[in-house]
Short mmCIF file of C-alpha atoms and ligand atoms in Angstrom, two decimals:
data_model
loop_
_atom_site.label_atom_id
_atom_site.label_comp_id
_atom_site.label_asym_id
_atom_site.label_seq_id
_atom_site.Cartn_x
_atom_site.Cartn_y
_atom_site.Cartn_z
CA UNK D 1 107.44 96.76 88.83
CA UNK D 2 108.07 96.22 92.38
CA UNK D 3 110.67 95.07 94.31
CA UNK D 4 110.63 91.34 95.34
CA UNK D 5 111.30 92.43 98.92
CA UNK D 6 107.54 94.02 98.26
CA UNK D 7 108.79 97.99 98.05
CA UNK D 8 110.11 100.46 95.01
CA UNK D 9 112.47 102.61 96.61
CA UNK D 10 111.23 106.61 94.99
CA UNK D 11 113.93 108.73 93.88
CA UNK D 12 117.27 106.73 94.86
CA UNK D 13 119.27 108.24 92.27
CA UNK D 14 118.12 111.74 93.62
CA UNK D 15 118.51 110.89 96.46
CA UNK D 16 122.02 109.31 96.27
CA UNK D 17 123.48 112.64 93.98
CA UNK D 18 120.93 115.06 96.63
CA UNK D 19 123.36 113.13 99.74
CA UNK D 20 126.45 112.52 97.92
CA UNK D 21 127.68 110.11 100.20
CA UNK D 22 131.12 109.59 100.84
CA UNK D 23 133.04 106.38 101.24
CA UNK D 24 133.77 105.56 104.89
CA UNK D 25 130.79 107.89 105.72
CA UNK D 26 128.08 107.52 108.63
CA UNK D 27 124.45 107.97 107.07
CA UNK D 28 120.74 107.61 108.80
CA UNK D 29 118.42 106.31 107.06
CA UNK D 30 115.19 107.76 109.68
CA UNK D 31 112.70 105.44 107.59
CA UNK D 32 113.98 102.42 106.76
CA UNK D 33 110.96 100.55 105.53
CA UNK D 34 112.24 97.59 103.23
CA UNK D 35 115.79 98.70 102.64
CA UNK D 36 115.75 99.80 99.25
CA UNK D 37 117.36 103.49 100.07
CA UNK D 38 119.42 101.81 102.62
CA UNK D 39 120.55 99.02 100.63
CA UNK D 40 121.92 101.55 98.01
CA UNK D 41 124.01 103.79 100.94
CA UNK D 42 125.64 101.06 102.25
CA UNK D 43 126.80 100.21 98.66
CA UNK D 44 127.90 103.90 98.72
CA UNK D 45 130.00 104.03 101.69
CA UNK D 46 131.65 100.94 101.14
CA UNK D 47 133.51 98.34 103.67
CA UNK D 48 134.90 101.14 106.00
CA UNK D 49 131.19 103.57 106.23
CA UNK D 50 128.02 102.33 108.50
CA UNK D 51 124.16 102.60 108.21
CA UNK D 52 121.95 104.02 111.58
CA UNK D 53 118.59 103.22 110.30
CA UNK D 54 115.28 103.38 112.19
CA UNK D 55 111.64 102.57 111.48
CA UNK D 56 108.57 102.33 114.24
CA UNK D 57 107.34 99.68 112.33
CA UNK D 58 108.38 95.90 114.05
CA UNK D 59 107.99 94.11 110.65
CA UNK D 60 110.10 96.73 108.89
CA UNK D 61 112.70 95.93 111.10
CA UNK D 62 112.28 92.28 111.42
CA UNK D 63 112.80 92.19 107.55
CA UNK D 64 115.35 93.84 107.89
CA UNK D 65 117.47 92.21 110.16
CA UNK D 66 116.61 89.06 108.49
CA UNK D 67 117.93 90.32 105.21
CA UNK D 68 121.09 92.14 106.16
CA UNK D 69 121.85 89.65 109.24
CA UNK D 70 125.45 89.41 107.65
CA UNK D 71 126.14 93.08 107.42
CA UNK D 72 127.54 94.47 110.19
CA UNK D 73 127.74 97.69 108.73
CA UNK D 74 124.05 98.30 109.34
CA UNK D 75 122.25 98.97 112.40
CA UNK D 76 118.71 98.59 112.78
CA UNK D 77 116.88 100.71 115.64
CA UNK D 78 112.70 100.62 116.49
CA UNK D 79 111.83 103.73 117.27
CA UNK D 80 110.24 107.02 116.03
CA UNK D 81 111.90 109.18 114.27
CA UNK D 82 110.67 112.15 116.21
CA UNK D 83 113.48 110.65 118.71
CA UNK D 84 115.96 111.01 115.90
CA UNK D 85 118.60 113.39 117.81
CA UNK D 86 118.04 111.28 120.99
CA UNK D 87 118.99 107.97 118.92
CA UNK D 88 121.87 109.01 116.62
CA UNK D 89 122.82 109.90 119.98
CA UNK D 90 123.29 107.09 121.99
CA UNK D 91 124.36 105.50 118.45
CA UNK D 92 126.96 107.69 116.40
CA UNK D 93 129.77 106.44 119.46
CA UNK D 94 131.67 109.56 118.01
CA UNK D 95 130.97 109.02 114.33
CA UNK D 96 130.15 112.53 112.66
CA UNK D 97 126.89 112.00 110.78
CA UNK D 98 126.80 112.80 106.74
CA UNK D 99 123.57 112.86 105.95
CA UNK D 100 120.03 112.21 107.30
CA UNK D 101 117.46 110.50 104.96
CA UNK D 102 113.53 111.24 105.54
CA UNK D 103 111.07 109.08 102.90
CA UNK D 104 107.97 109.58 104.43
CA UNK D 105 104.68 108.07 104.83
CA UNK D 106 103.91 104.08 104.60
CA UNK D 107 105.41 101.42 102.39
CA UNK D 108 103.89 98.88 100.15
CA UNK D 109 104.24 95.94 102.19
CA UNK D 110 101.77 98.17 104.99
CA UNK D 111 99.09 98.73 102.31
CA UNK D 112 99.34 95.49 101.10
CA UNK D 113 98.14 94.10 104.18
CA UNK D 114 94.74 94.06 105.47
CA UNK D 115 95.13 93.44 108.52
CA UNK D 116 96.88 96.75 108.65
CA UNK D 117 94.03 98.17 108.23
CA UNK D 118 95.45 101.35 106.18
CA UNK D 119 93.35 100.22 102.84
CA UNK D 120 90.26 100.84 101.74
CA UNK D 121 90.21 98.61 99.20
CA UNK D 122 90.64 95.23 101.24
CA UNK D 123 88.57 94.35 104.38
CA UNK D 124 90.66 94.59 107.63
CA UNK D 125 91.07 95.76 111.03
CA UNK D 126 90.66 99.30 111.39
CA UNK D 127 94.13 100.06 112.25
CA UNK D 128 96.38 102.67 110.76
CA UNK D 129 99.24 102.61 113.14
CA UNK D 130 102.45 102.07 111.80
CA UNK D 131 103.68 100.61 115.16
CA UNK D 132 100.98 98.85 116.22
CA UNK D 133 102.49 98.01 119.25
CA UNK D 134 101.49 101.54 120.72
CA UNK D 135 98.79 104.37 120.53
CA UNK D 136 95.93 104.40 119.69
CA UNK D 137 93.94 102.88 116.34
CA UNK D 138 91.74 104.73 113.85
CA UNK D 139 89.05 102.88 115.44
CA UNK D 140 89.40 103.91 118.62
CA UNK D 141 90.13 107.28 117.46
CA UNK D 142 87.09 107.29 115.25
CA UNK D 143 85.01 106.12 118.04
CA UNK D 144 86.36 108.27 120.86
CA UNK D 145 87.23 111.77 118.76
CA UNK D 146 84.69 114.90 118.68
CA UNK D 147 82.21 115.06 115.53
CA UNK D 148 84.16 119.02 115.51
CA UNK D 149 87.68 117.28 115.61
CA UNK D 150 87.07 114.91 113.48
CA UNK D 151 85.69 117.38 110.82
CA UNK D 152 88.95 119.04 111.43
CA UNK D 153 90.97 116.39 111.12
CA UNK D 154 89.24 115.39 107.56
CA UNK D 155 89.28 118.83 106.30
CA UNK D 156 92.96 119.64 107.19
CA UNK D 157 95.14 116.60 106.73
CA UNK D 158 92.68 115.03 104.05
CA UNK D 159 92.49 118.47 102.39
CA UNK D 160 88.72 116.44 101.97
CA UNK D 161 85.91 119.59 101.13
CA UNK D 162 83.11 117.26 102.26
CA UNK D 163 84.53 116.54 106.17
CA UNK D 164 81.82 117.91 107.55
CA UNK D 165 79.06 115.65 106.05
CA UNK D 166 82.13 112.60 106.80
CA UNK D 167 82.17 113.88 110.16
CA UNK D 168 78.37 113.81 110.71
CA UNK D 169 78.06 110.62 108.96
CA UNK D 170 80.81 108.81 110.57
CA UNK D 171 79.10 109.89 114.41
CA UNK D 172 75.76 108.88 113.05
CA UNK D 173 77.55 105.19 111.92
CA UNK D 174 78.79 104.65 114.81
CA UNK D 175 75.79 105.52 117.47
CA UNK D 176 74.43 102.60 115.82
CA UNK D 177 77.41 100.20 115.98
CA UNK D 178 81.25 100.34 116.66
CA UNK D 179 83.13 101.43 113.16
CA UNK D 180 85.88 98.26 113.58
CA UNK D 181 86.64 97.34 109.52
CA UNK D 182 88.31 99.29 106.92
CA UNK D 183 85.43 98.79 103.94
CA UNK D 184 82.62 99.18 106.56
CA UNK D 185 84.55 102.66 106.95
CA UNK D 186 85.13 103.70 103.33
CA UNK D 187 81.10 102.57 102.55
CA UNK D 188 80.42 105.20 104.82
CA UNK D 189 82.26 107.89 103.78
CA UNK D 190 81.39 107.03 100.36
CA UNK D 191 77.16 107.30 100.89
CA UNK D 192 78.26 110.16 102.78
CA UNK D 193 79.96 112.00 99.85
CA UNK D 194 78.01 110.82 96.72
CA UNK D 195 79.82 111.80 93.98
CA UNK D 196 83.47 110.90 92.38
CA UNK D 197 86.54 113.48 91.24
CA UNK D 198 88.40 110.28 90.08
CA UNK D 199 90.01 108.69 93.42
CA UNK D 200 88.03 106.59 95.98
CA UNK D 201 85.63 108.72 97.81
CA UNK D 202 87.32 107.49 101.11
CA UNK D 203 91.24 108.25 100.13
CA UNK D 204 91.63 111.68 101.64
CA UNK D 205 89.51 110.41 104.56
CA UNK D 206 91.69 107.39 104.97
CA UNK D 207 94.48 109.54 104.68
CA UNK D 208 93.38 112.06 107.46
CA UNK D 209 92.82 109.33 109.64
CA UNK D 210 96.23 107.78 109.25
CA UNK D 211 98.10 111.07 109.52
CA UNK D 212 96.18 111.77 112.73
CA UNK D 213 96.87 108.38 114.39
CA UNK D 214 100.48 108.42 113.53
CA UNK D 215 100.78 112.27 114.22
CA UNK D 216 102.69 112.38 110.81
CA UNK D 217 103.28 116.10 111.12
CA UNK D 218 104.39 116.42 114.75
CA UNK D 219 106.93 113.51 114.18
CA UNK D 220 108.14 115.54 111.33
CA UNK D 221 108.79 118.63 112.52
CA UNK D 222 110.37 117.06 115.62
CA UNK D 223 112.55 114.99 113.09
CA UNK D 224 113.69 118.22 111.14
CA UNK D 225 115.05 119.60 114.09
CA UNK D 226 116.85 116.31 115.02
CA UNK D 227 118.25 115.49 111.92
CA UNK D 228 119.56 119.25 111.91
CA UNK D 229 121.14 118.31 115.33
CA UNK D 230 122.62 115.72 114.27
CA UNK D 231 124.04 116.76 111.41
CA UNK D 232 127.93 117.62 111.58
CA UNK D 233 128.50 120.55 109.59
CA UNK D 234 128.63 119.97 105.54
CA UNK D 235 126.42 116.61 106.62
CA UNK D 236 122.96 117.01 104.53
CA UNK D 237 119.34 116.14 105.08
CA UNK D 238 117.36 114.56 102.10
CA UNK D 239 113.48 114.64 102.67
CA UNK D 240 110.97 112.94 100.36
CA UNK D 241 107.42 113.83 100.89
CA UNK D 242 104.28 112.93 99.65
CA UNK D 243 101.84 115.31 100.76
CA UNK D 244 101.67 119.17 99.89
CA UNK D 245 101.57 119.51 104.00
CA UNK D 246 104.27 118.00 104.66
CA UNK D 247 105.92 119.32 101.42
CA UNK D 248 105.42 122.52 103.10
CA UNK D 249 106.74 121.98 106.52
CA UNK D 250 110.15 120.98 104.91
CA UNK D 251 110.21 123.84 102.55
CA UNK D 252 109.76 126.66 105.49
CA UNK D 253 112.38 124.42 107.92
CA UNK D 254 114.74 124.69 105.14
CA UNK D 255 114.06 128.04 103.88
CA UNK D 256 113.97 129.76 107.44
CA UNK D 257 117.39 128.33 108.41
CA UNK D 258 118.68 128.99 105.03
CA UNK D 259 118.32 132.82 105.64
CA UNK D 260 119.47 135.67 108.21
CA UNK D 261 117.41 135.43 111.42
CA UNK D 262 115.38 137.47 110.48
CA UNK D 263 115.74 140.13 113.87
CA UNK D 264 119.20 141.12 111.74
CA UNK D 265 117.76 141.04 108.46
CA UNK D 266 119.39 144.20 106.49
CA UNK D 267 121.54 145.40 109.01
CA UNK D 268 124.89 146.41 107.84
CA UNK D 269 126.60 143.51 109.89
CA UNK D 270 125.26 140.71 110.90
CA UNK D 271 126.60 138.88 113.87
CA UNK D 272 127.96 134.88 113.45
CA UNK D 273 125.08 133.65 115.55
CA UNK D 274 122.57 135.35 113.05
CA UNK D 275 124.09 133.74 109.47
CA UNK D 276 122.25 130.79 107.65
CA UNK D 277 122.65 128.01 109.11
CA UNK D 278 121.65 125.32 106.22
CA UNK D 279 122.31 125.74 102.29
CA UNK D 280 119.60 124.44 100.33
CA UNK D 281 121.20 121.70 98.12
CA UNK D 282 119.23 122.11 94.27
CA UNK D 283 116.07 122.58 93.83
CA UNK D 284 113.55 120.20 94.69
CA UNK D 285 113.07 116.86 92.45
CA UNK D 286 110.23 114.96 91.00
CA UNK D 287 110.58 111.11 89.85
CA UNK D 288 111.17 111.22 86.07
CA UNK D 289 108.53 110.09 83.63
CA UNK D 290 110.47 106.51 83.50
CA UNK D 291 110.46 106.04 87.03
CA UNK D 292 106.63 106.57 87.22
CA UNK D 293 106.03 104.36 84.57
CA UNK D 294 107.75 102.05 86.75
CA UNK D 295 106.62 102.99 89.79
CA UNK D 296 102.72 105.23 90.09
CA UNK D 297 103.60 105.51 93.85
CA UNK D 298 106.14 108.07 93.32
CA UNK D 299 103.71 110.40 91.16
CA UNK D 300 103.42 112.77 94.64
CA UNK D 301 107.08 112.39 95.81
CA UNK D 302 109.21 115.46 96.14
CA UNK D 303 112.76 115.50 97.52
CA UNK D 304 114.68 118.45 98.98
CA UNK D 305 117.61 118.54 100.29
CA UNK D 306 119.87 120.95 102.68
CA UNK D 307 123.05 121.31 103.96
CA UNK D 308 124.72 121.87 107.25
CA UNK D 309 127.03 124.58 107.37
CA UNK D 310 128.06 125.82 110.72
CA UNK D 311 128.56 124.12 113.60
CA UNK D 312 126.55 124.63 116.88
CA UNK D 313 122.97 124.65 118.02
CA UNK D 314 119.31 125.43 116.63
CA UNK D 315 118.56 129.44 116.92
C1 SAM I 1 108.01 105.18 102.35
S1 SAM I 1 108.53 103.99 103.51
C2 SAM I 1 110.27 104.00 103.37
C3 SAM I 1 110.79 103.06 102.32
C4 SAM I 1 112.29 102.92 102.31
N1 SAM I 1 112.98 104.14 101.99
C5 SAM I 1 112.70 101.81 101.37
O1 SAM I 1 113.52 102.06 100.47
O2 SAM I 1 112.24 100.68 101.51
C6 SAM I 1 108.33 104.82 105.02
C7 SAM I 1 108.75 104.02 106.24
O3 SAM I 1 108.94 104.95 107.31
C8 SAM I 1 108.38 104.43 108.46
N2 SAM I 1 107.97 105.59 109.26
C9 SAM I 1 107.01 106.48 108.98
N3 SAM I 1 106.90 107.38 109.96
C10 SAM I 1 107.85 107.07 110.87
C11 SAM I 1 108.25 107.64 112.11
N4 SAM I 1 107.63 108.71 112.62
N5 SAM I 1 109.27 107.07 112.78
C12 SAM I 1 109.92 105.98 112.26
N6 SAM I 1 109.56 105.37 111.12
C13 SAM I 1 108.55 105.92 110.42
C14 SAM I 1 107.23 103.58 108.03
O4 SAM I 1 106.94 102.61 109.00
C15 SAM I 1 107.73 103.01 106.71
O5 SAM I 1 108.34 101.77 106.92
#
């Protein structure tokens, strides 16, 4: 069942006990997307709290504006979230932030559309870029990136074992003509692999590509440290993921700051500027079996969530 606004918020109960928010509160929401986790924070907070949310996707925000145009209680930013800190600065005007909500990856309404280009099920555009407004396209990057990068690329972010007969396939393709459409893409990847596990031959391909054109992990490590920032102290960051990479990179940012620096590790005292600096709220959640009869999207979702609890600077 989806949403008619075209996206199934994942998790939102988690994700509302994982926050906690508090009436009055200031949240951001990093991804906004459709509105669905945003929708339910502003219900939390009530007439007195406020919504920062941001999204680098123009349609994400155009929807939104169009559907909370009467709440003034929102406010709707386009921008990366690799800015985060930089934002919720020139935004908070003095408000101590709460919490900090990463959902990760694309929405619905993006895959939907083929002229996205992120599907490789429906012809379109070979596109990938959440804001298309800037960077560069899978096409372009497929057509101007290294047959030893783009192996890389495959192998790491798709977690793909066949990237280097993709990588050798897709430089062969396109000595012979310009790769420009999603299917023309995935029917090349697919001779190239032979062979199913199950899932499209193309999906980890398609997914290496789009993690590489929107530098999904760089914007995510950036946006750890700025939701951190950002954070006043007891304020908490929820982060759902849907990749064991990024899964990863949250676990260790968490984990590392949860713990003595490491330098004072076992020494008798350790000094204030060497304590945690984050308490890791629960453990980490997966959507229930009812949601995911609801809702196969959230199969790979994990949340975690930490906490803020001293005040001052990264180590
Ligand atoms: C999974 S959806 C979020 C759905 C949202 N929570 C909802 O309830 O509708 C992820 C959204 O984050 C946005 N996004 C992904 N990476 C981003 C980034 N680096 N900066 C800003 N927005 C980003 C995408 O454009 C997409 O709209």
């Amino acid at each position: 069942m989806e949403h008619a606004d075209g996206h199934e918020p994942v998790l939102v109960e988690e994700v509302l006990e994982a926050l906690s928010p508090v009436a009055g509160g200031f949240y951001v929401d990093a991804t906004f997307g459709r509105g669905g986790h945003a929708a339910r924070l502003l219900q939390a907070v009530g007439t007195a709290g406020s919504v920062l949310a941001l999204d680098r996707d123009p349609d994400a925000i155009a929807a939104g504006r169009a559907r909370f145009a009467a709440d003034p209680r929102l406010e709707l930013v386009h921008a990366d979230f690799g800015r985060l800190a930089e934002i919720v600065a020139s935004h908070a005007r003095g408000r101590p932030v709460r919490g900090v909500l990463l959902d990760l990856g694309v929405s619905s309404p993006q895959i939907d559309d083929p002229q996205r280009g992120f599907s490789f099920t429906k012809d379109g555009p070979l596109d990938m870029r959440m804001d298309p407004t800037r960077g560069v396209s899978a096409a372009q990057f497929v057509a101007s990136t290294e047959e030893r990068e783009l192996q890389r690329v495959i192998a790491e972010l798709g977690e793909e074992r066949h990237a280097r007969r993709i990588a050798r396939a897709l430089v062969e393709a396109r000595n012979s003509a310009p790769i420009t459409r999603t299917l023309q893409l995935a029917e090349i990847v697919r001779r190239a692999v032979r062979g199913y596990d199950g899932k499209h031959p193309a999906t980890r391909t398609f997914q290496a590509l789009r993690m590489a054109v929107n530098d999904e992990l760089g914007q995510l490590r950036a946006a750890l440290v700025g939701a951190f920032d950002s954070l006043a102290p007891g304020g908490r960051m929820a982060v759902i993921s849907f990749h064991s990479l990024e899964d990863r990179i949250v676990k260790h940012f968490i984990r590392e700051r949860s713990s003595v620096d490491p330098v004072f590790a076992g020494l008798p005292v350790i000094p204030a500027s060497a304590q945690p600096l984050m308490r890791e709220v629960g453990r980490k959640r997966r959507a229930t079996e009812a949601e995911l009869a609801r809702n196969p999207r959230a199969r790979s979702a994990v949340l975690r969530c930490a906490e803020r609890i001293v005040a001052g600077g990264a180590r």
